[in-house]
């Protein structure tokens, strides 16, 4: 068992030696194709719903989305409002609104109704639709495409909008090849499958936020780094969560293995002989984040990123 501890310390040392920066150069190869397909579809789309996670309104946003959707009207939809730190997230909402975005925060877990989104979309498109009719064109439904990175809630949103299950929650579909429209109401229809885009990041903080809050698979970064980051963030911004979940009021920033020892003991992550099972402790912490057990947190800090 001692070996595991030594190994963990070695990993930590290696990372320290790299100057705290794990080099990240990760971008799925098929993204160029996915982007091209999405660009082709834009000609038939009226409005884009860009879905982001309220706990990381910066890290989960596709920075170069305009290169795909051009200047199409878009609605920025922040999901998981039930899990975020409302005060911090509100600051992000104001920030994006000041940049000219139309923004809506939603809790898709508890909130069934999407009337607010539908009404906002109709209002956004009213002039365009009136103009079409004035020019003698046939009236038609407003066409919507949902886009975003994996796990932000695109499929859940589609299912809520349509009022039944049409998109697979938790699935990772690409953009469908055929154009299948689903009716939302008399005035709106939706492309049946979301546009999945992957975040392109070379920034350490963005990568750690995405790994902590599930948008990218944790294998992209060493789990030890991700867990240390989570504990640091909780300690810095949400110490009450650290206390209520793990029974600790401080962390050992010099050697996080000591903190994992305490949490492991408290939470019974032991192997035979009473030693700590570090894999279990680290997975426990990661799963607490992933499954939304730790609530009231926003990891993107506006003062640090903008
Ligand atoms: P997609 O990959 O973007 O299509 O994301 P999904 O719709 O599959 O959602 C990913 C996970 O987030 C699922 O477990 C959803 O139940 C969950 N989820 C989506 N929206 C919300 C939300 O507003 N609140 C909470 N608590 N969970 C959500």
PDB file of C-alpha atoms in Angstrom, residues 1 26 57 72 177 268 273 276 306:
ATOM      1  CA  UNK A   1       0.000   0.000   0.000  1.00  0.00           C
ATOM      2  CA  UNK A  26      -6.725  17.550 -27.195  1.00  0.00           C
ATOM      3  CA  UNK A  57     -20.543  29.568 -18.424  1.00  0.00           C
ATOM      4  CA  UNK A  72     -27.642  33.800 -37.084  1.00  0.00           C
ATOM      5  CA  UNK A 177     -27.341  13.530 -41.978  1.00  0.00           C
ATOM      6  CA  UNK A 268     -14.403   4.413   4.432  1.00  0.00           C
ATOM      7  CA  UNK A 273      -4.844  -3.657   6.281  1.00  0.00           C
ATOM      8  CA  UNK A 276      -6.373   4.164   2.015  1.00  0.00           C
ATOM      9  CA  UNK A 306     -12.457  38.054 -18.440  1.00  0.00           C
TER      10      UNK A 306
END
